[in-house]
Short mmCIF file of C-alpha atoms and ligand atoms in Angstrom, two decimals:
data_model
loop_
_atom_site.label_atom_id
_atom_site.label_comp_id
_atom_site.label_asym_id
_atom_site.label_seq_id
_atom_site.Cartn_x
_atom_site.Cartn_y
_atom_site.Cartn_z
CA MET A 815 -38.58 9.21 -11.98
CA PRO A 816 -36.08 7.16 -9.99
CA LEU A 817 -33.54 5.23 -11.98
CA SER A 818 -33.60 1.47 -11.93
CA PRO A 819 -30.88 -0.05 -9.66
CA VAL A 820 -28.85 -1.12 -12.66
CA LEU A 821 -29.11 2.33 -14.26
CA ASN A 822 -28.36 3.95 -10.95
CA ARG A 823 -25.10 1.99 -10.77
CA THR A 824 -24.31 2.71 -14.40
CA ALA A 825 -24.93 6.44 -13.87
CA ALA A 826 -22.78 6.50 -10.76
CA LEU A 827 -20.06 4.65 -12.59
CA PHE A 828 -20.23 7.06 -15.52
CA LEU A 829 -19.69 9.96 -13.12
CA LEU A 830 -16.80 8.13 -11.44
CA LEU A 831 -15.03 7.23 -14.65
CA ASN A 832 -15.29 10.73 -15.84
CA SER A 833 -13.97 12.23 -12.64
CA PRO A 834 -10.29 13.05 -12.32
CA PHE A 835 -10.00 10.44 -9.59
CA ALA A 836 -11.08 7.48 -11.76
CA GLY A 837 -9.02 4.35 -11.37
CA HIS A 838 -7.33 5.25 -8.15
CA ALA A 839 -7.24 2.97 -5.12
CA PHE A 840 -9.37 3.15 -2.06
CA ASP A 841 -10.52 6.75 -1.85
CA TYR A 842 -8.60 9.19 0.29
CA GLU A 843 -11.12 8.88 3.19
CA ASN A 844 -10.56 5.17 3.36
CA HIS A 845 -6.77 5.41 3.22
CA ARG A 846 -7.00 7.95 5.96
CA LEU A 847 -9.03 5.67 8.10
CA ILE A 848 -6.48 2.88 7.73
CA ASN A 849 -3.69 5.22 8.96
CA GLU A 850 -5.92 6.45 11.81
CA LEU A 851 -6.72 2.85 12.94
CA ALA A 852 -3.00 2.03 12.78
CA LEU A 853 -2.20 5.03 14.96
CA GLN A 854 -4.72 3.71 17.51
CA SER A 855 -2.94 0.31 17.55
CA LEU A 856 0.33 1.80 18.80
CA PRO A 857 1.13 0.94 22.42
CA ALA A 858 1.80 3.61 24.99
CA ALA A 859 5.58 2.93 24.88
CA PHE A 860 5.72 4.10 21.23
CA PRO A 861 7.26 7.64 20.81
CA LYS A 862 4.65 10.09 21.89
CA PHE A 863 5.42 12.80 19.20
CA VAL A 864 3.43 10.83 16.60
CA GLN A 865 0.22 11.05 18.71
CA ASP A 866 -0.06 14.85 19.08
CA THR A 867 -2.91 16.44 17.12
CA ALA A 868 -0.79 17.91 14.29
CA ALA A 869 1.21 14.72 13.82
CA ARG A 870 -1.90 12.53 13.73
CA GLU A 871 -3.47 14.76 11.12
CA ARG A 872 -0.33 14.74 9.01
CA ILE A 873 -0.01 10.92 9.16
CA ALA A 874 -3.66 10.68 8.16
CA PHE A 875 -3.23 13.26 5.33
CA LEU A 876 -0.16 11.43 3.94
CA ALA A 877 -2.21 8.27 3.51
CA GLY A 878 -3.39 9.77 0.23
CA GLU A 879 -0.02 11.10 -0.89
CA PRO A 880 1.08 8.45 -3.48
CA ASP A 881 -2.29 8.79 -5.20
CA ARG A 882 -1.90 12.48 -5.41
CA TRP A 883 1.45 11.89 -7.27
CA ARG A 884 -0.53 9.95 -9.86
CA ASN A 885 -2.28 13.13 -10.96
CA THR A 886 1.00 14.62 -12.28
CA PRO A 887 1.39 13.67 -16.00
CA ASP A 888 5.24 13.52 -16.10
CA ASN A 889 6.05 10.11 -17.50
CA THR A 890 9.36 9.73 -15.69
CA PHE A 891 7.48 10.26 -12.44
CA LYS A 892 4.62 7.97 -13.43
CA HIS A 893 7.07 5.28 -14.41
CA TRP A 894 8.50 5.33 -10.87
CA ASN A 895 5.26 5.76 -8.88
CA ALA A 896 2.54 3.86 -10.69
CA PRO A 897 3.94 0.19 -10.36
CA ASP A 898 4.46 0.77 -6.63
CA HIS A 899 0.69 0.53 -6.13
CA TYR A 900 0.11 -2.98 -7.38
CA ILE A 901 1.40 -6.40 -8.35
CA ASP A 902 -0.35 -8.61 -10.87
CA PHE A 903 0.69 -12.04 -9.48
CA GLU A 904 -0.89 -13.99 -12.32
CA ASP A 905 1.46 -12.41 -14.84
CA LEU A 906 4.41 -14.18 -13.31
CA GLU A 907 3.64 -17.72 -14.24
CA PRO A 908 3.35 -17.29 -18.07
CA LEU A 909 6.92 -15.77 -17.82
CA GLY A 910 8.24 -18.81 -15.99
CA LEU A 911 8.53 -16.77 -12.70
CA SER A 912 7.00 -17.73 -9.33
CA ALA A 913 5.61 -15.79 -6.48
CA ASP A 914 7.40 -18.32 -4.19
CA LYS A 915 10.82 -17.18 -5.47
CA LEU A 916 10.66 -13.41 -5.78
CA PRO A 917 14.01 -11.85 -4.85
CA PRO A 918 13.91 -9.23 -2.08
CA PHE A 919 15.74 -6.82 -4.43
CA ARG A 920 13.62 -4.69 -6.79
CA HIS A 921 16.16 -4.31 -9.46
CA VAL A 922 17.15 -7.95 -9.48
CA PHE A 923 13.47 -8.69 -10.06
CA THR A 924 13.39 -6.16 -12.89
CA MET A 925 16.30 -7.91 -14.52
CA GLN A 926 14.70 -11.32 -14.13
CA LEU A 927 11.51 -9.88 -15.63
CA GLY A 928 13.42 -8.46 -18.60
CA GLU A 929 15.16 -11.77 -19.26
CA ALA A 930 11.88 -13.67 -18.91
CA ARG A 931 10.14 -11.31 -21.33
CA ALA A 932 12.88 -11.85 -23.90
CA ARG A 933 12.65 -15.62 -23.47
CA HIS A 934 8.90 -15.58 -23.96
CA ALA A 935 8.73 -12.78 -26.49
CA ALA A 936 7.02 -14.92 -29.11
CA THR A 937 4.00 -15.70 -26.84
CA LEU A 938 3.58 -12.35 -25.07
CA PRO A 939 0.75 -10.08 -26.18
CA ALA A 940 1.85 -7.02 -28.06
CA ILE A 941 1.91 -3.72 -26.09
CA ASP A 942 0.34 -0.66 -27.73
CA PRO A 943 3.01 2.13 -27.45
CA ALA A 944 0.28 4.71 -27.47
CA ARG A 945 -1.05 3.23 -24.22
CA ASN A 946 2.41 2.75 -22.69
CA GLN A 947 3.96 6.15 -22.67
CA ASP A 948 5.15 5.77 -19.10
CA ARG A 949 6.56 2.34 -20.07
CA THR A 950 4.98 0.43 -17.21
CA ARG A 951 3.07 -2.14 -19.29
CA GLU A 952 6.14 -4.42 -19.43
CA LEU A 953 6.14 -4.52 -15.65
CA VAL A 954 3.95 -6.51 -13.25
CA GLY A 955 4.14 -4.08 -10.35
CA TYR A 956 6.39 -3.56 -7.35
CA LEU A 957 3.93 -3.32 -4.43
CA PRO A 958 5.74 -5.76 -2.06
CA TRP A 959 9.10 -4.11 -2.66
CA SER A 960 7.66 -0.71 -2.21
CA ILE A 961 6.29 -1.60 1.28
CA ALA A 962 9.51 -3.38 2.33
CA GLU A 963 11.75 -0.58 1.16
CA GLN A 964 9.60 2.04 2.89
CA PHE A 965 9.61 -0.04 6.09
CA SER A 966 13.47 0.09 6.00
CA GLN A 967 13.34 3.79 5.25
CA LEU A 968 11.25 4.33 8.39
CA LYS A 969 13.59 2.13 10.42
CA SER A 970 16.52 4.24 9.23
CA ALA A 971 14.69 7.45 10.38
CA PHE A 972 14.19 5.90 13.79
CA SER A 973 17.88 4.95 13.92
CA TYR A 974 19.09 8.47 13.27
CA LEU A 975 16.36 9.99 15.43
CA LYS A 976 17.70 7.98 18.33
CA ALA A 977 21.19 9.31 17.70
CA TYR A 978 20.01 12.93 17.44
CA GLU A 979 17.89 12.58 20.61
CA GLU A 980 21.19 11.68 22.38
CA GLY A 981 23.47 14.25 20.90
CA GLY A 982 21.69 16.47 18.34
CA THR A 983 20.31 20.00 18.47
CA PRO A 984 16.65 20.70 19.05
CA ASP A 985 16.30 21.53 15.29
CA GLU A 986 17.91 18.26 14.23
CA ILE A 987 15.67 16.33 16.56
CA ALA A 988 12.58 18.13 15.29
CA ASN A 989 13.58 17.46 11.64
CA ALA A 990 14.23 13.77 12.28
CA ARG A 991 10.84 13.49 14.01
CA GLN A 992 9.18 15.18 10.96
CA ASN A 993 10.75 12.54 8.76
CA VAL A 994 9.45 9.72 10.87
CA ILE A 995 5.94 11.20 10.59
CA GLN A 996 6.37 11.60 6.83
CA TYR A 997 7.52 7.99 6.24
CA MET A 998 4.90 6.49 8.52
CA GLY A 999 2.12 8.38 6.68
CA VAL A 1000 3.24 7.48 3.10
CA LEU A 1001 3.98 3.83 3.99
CA GLY A 1002 0.25 3.54 5.04
CA HIS A 1003 -0.89 4.17 1.48
CA GLN A 1004 0.77 1.08 -0.04
CA VAL A 1005 -0.12 -1.13 2.85
CA GLY A 1006 -3.75 0.04 2.33
CA ASP A 1007 -3.51 -0.57 -1.40
CA ALA A 1008 -2.46 -4.15 -0.79
CA ALA A 1009 -5.65 -4.77 1.23
CA GLN A 1010 -7.67 -3.98 -1.83
CA PRO A 1011 -7.30 -7.35 -3.56
CA LEU A 1012 -7.70 -5.72 -6.99
CA HIS A 1013 -4.22 -4.28 -6.42
CA THR A 1014 -2.76 -7.79 -6.48
CA THR A 1015 -4.21 -9.21 -9.68
CA ARG A 1016 -4.31 -8.90 -13.45
CA HIS A 1017 -8.11 -8.82 -12.99
CA TYR A 1018 -7.65 -5.42 -11.45
CA ASN A 1019 -10.48 -3.89 -13.39
CA GLY A 1020 -12.91 -6.56 -14.42
CA TRP A 1021 -12.18 -10.18 -15.12
CA VAL A 1022 -9.89 -10.79 -18.09
CA GLY A 1023 -9.26 -13.90 -20.17
CA ALA A 1024 -11.02 -17.27 -19.50
CA ASN A 1025 -13.99 -16.60 -17.24
CA PRO A 1026 -15.61 -19.94 -16.25
CA ASN A 1027 -17.38 -18.29 -13.27
CA GLY A 1028 -18.94 -15.55 -15.31
CA PHE A 1029 -17.46 -12.75 -13.21
CA THR A 1030 -17.98 -9.15 -14.17
CA THR A 1031 -15.77 -7.89 -17.01
CA SER A 1032 -16.77 -4.26 -16.41
CA ARG A 1033 -13.81 -1.92 -16.82
CA GLY A 1034 -15.37 0.19 -14.12
CA PHE A 1035 -15.33 -2.51 -11.43
CA HIS A 1036 -12.29 -1.09 -9.57
CA SER A 1037 -13.58 2.50 -9.52
CA TRP A 1038 -17.00 1.24 -8.59
CA ILE A 1039 -15.71 -0.45 -5.39
CA ASP A 1040 -13.30 2.26 -4.32
CA GLY A 1041 -15.34 5.32 -5.06
CA GLY A 1042 -18.93 4.08 -5.77
CA TYR A 1043 -19.84 1.27 -3.40
CA LEU A 1044 -17.75 2.46 -0.52
CA ALA A 1045 -18.95 6.03 -1.02
CA LYS A 1046 -22.56 4.90 -0.87
CA LEU A 1047 -22.05 2.47 1.95
CA PRO A 1048 -19.02 3.78 3.94
CA VAL A 1049 -17.49 1.31 6.40
CA ASP A 1050 -18.45 1.72 10.01
CA ALA A 1051 -15.40 3.48 11.31
CA ALA A 1052 -16.70 3.66 14.94
CA SER A 1053 -17.16 -0.11 15.09
CA LEU A 1054 -13.69 -0.72 13.53
CA ARG A 1055 -12.13 1.49 16.19
CA THR A 1056 -13.43 -0.95 18.84
CA LYS A 1057 -11.72 -3.87 17.11
CA VAL A 1058 -8.13 -2.64 16.84
CA ARG A 1059 -5.58 -4.72 18.74
CA SER A 1060 -2.29 -3.46 20.02
CA ALA A 1061 0.60 -3.38 17.49
CA ARG A 1062 3.19 -6.19 17.75
CA LEU A 1063 6.50 -7.22 16.32
CA ILE A 1064 6.48 -8.83 12.85
CA ARG A 1065 9.12 -11.40 13.18
CA SER A 1066 9.82 -14.85 11.72
CA GLU A 1067 11.70 -17.43 13.72
CA ASP A 1068 15.14 -17.02 12.12
CA ARG A 1069 15.18 -13.20 11.84
CA ALA A 1070 17.93 -12.84 14.38
CA THR A 1071 20.55 -14.34 12.09
CA ALA A 1072 18.89 -13.70 8.73
CA GLU A 1073 18.73 -10.66 6.52
CA PRO A 1074 16.84 -8.06 8.56
CA SER A 1075 14.67 -6.92 5.62
CA LEU A 1076 11.01 -7.59 6.02
CA PHE A 1077 10.48 -8.51 2.40
CA PRO A 1078 9.41 -12.15 3.07
CA GLU A 1079 6.80 -11.07 5.66
CA VAL A 1080 5.54 -8.25 3.48
CA LEU A 1081 5.29 -10.52 0.44
CA ALA A 1082 3.30 -13.01 2.55
CA TYR A 1083 0.92 -10.20 3.57
CA VAL A 1084 0.37 -9.16 -0.05
CA ARG A 1085 -0.10 -12.74 -1.22
CA GLU A 1086 -2.68 -13.25 1.58
CA GLN A 1087 -4.79 -10.41 0.15
CA HIS A 1088 -4.41 -11.90 -3.41
CA ARG A 1089 -6.28 -14.97 -2.18
CA LEU A 1090 -9.36 -12.72 -1.79
CA VAL A 1091 -9.58 -11.77 -5.51
CA VAL A 1092 -12.07 -14.58 -6.39
CA PRO A 1093 -14.14 -14.07 -3.21
CA LEU A 1094 -14.43 -10.37 -4.06
CA TYR A 1095 -15.58 -11.10 -7.64
CA GLN A 1096 -18.04 -13.68 -6.10
CA LEU A 1097 -19.52 -11.01 -3.85
CA ASP A 1098 -20.19 -8.91 -6.95
CA LYS A 1099 -21.77 -11.79 -8.78
CA GLU A 1100 -24.12 -12.40 -5.82
CA GLY A 1101 -25.20 -8.78 -5.86
CA LYS A 1102 -23.51 -8.07 -2.54
CA LEU A 1103 -21.70 -5.02 -4.02
CA SER A 1104 -24.93 -3.41 -5.36
CA PRO A 1105 -26.38 -1.14 -2.66
CA ASP A 1106 -29.71 -1.05 -4.42
CA GLN A 1107 -30.27 -4.77 -4.03
CA PRO A 1108 -31.49 -6.26 -0.72
CA GLN A 1109 -28.19 -8.16 -0.19
CA GLY A 1110 -26.21 -5.12 -1.35
CA ARG A 1111 -24.93 -4.23 2.11
CA ASP A 1112 -23.31 -7.66 2.62
CA GLY A 1113 -20.10 -6.62 0.81
CA ARG A 1114 -19.37 -3.94 3.29
CA SER A 1115 -18.11 -6.39 6.00
CA PHE A 1116 -15.51 -7.68 3.44
CA PHE A 1117 -13.99 -4.23 3.26
CA GLU A 1118 -14.27 -3.56 7.01
CA LYS A 1119 -12.21 -6.69 7.52
CA GLN A 1120 -9.67 -5.53 4.89
CA PHE A 1121 -9.33 -2.08 6.44
CA LEU A 1122 -8.70 -3.65 9.80
CA THR A 1123 -6.14 -6.08 8.26
CA ALA A 1124 -4.31 -3.17 6.62
CA ALA A 1125 -4.35 -1.06 9.74
CA GLN A 1126 -2.95 -3.87 11.94
CA MET A 1127 -0.21 -4.68 9.40
CA LEU A 1128 0.67 -0.96 9.17
CA GLY A 1129 0.72 -0.58 12.98
CA ASP A 1130 2.92 -3.72 13.20
CA LEU A 1131 5.29 -2.33 10.56
CA TRP A 1132 5.58 1.01 12.37
CA PHE A 1133 6.09 -0.73 15.70
CA THR A 1134 8.66 -3.17 14.29
CA ALA A 1135 10.57 -0.37 12.55
CA TRP A 1136 10.84 1.50 15.83
CA LYS A 1137 11.68 -1.54 17.92
CA GLU A 1138 14.20 -2.99 15.53
CA ALA A 1139 15.91 0.33 14.56
CA PRO A 1140 19.52 -0.11 15.58
CA ALA A 1141 21.30 2.91 17.00
CA ASP A 1142 22.94 4.79 14.15
CA THR A 1143 26.47 4.28 15.48
CA TYR A 1144 28.14 6.28 12.67
CA LEU A 1145 25.99 9.31 13.40
CA ARG A 1146 26.27 8.83 17.12
CA SER A 1147 30.10 8.91 16.99
CA TYR A 1148 29.97 11.93 14.56
CA LEU A 1149 27.76 13.84 17.01
CA ALA A 1150 29.98 12.91 19.92
CA ARG A 1151 33.07 14.22 18.00
CA ARG A 1152 31.23 17.37 17.04
CA LYS A 1153 30.35 18.04 20.65
CA LEU A 1154 34.03 17.50 21.68
CA ASN A 1155 35.18 20.01 19.05
CA GLY A 1156 32.36 22.39 19.83
CA SER A 1157 31.77 22.66 16.09
CA GLY A 1158 27.97 21.74 15.68
CA PRO A 1159 25.19 24.11 14.79
CA SER A 1160 24.15 26.25 17.76
ZN1 ZN B 1444 -2.47 3.63 -4.53
#
């Protein structure tokens, strides 16, 4: 006998929650797709080595990398990796912090957070140590910093690649290119996570606290979207491929004189996705995330738009990192000296 729609969803959710992948972000296939669409956005002038078959496959594969790290139980590692996948913006305000004033420096933010937690200790909910073995529950997440830092890491790789291409050995050039491919791929993961609005909110897995709209409080909501709904109703990748625009520079007016970090632009991108938290819950309330209901397909276009948003942002970050990478003058002069002395690797 066929299961009722509700039971069907419950059964699927049960399977999901009991799978080793429960609670992760967009599933690997969707992260892959974001990286593939971003590759498609790169203009012809962009370095060609990223577009050969092996490089494209590696960049797509690496879209899932930071989620693979989550399957390793070492708490030191989890403490570092887990908060890079999210930021719960609503948790700032009760601490007297504001999303408008986040510093571009990860560790400065951590210090601010620690001071704020100490100031508000009396009103903060207690943390169960048994559920906090990786000590991440005091944090609100580092997603914008993670993206901005990885952007600069990629820019650095382009800088030294340029120097090696002028004066390095074939092996050095090949290694530097592999690093560019690595950083491009991994960066795609966090950019994709940000486009899933549940990665930007304390309501990341069902609505918590006051709930005047009567949104779902299901603790399986996140898994349902990433692995349930989108597995049943995959986005139309072919149609998305027709909608990709060419990558362009991410640049605010005063960038020429200001700090070259992209933190403000990245933060704006993540906050933009946070505005979609309520619309996403509303879709669920209207049955638009329930494939067994007549309107159940309507939610898919929400995610198609988000995948495209992430892919364009990622392509723009890659393009900007390449364009803005200054020549690594230190390495360039070192390589020039080495050549003069005839002392480099053969
Ligand atoms: Zn993730």
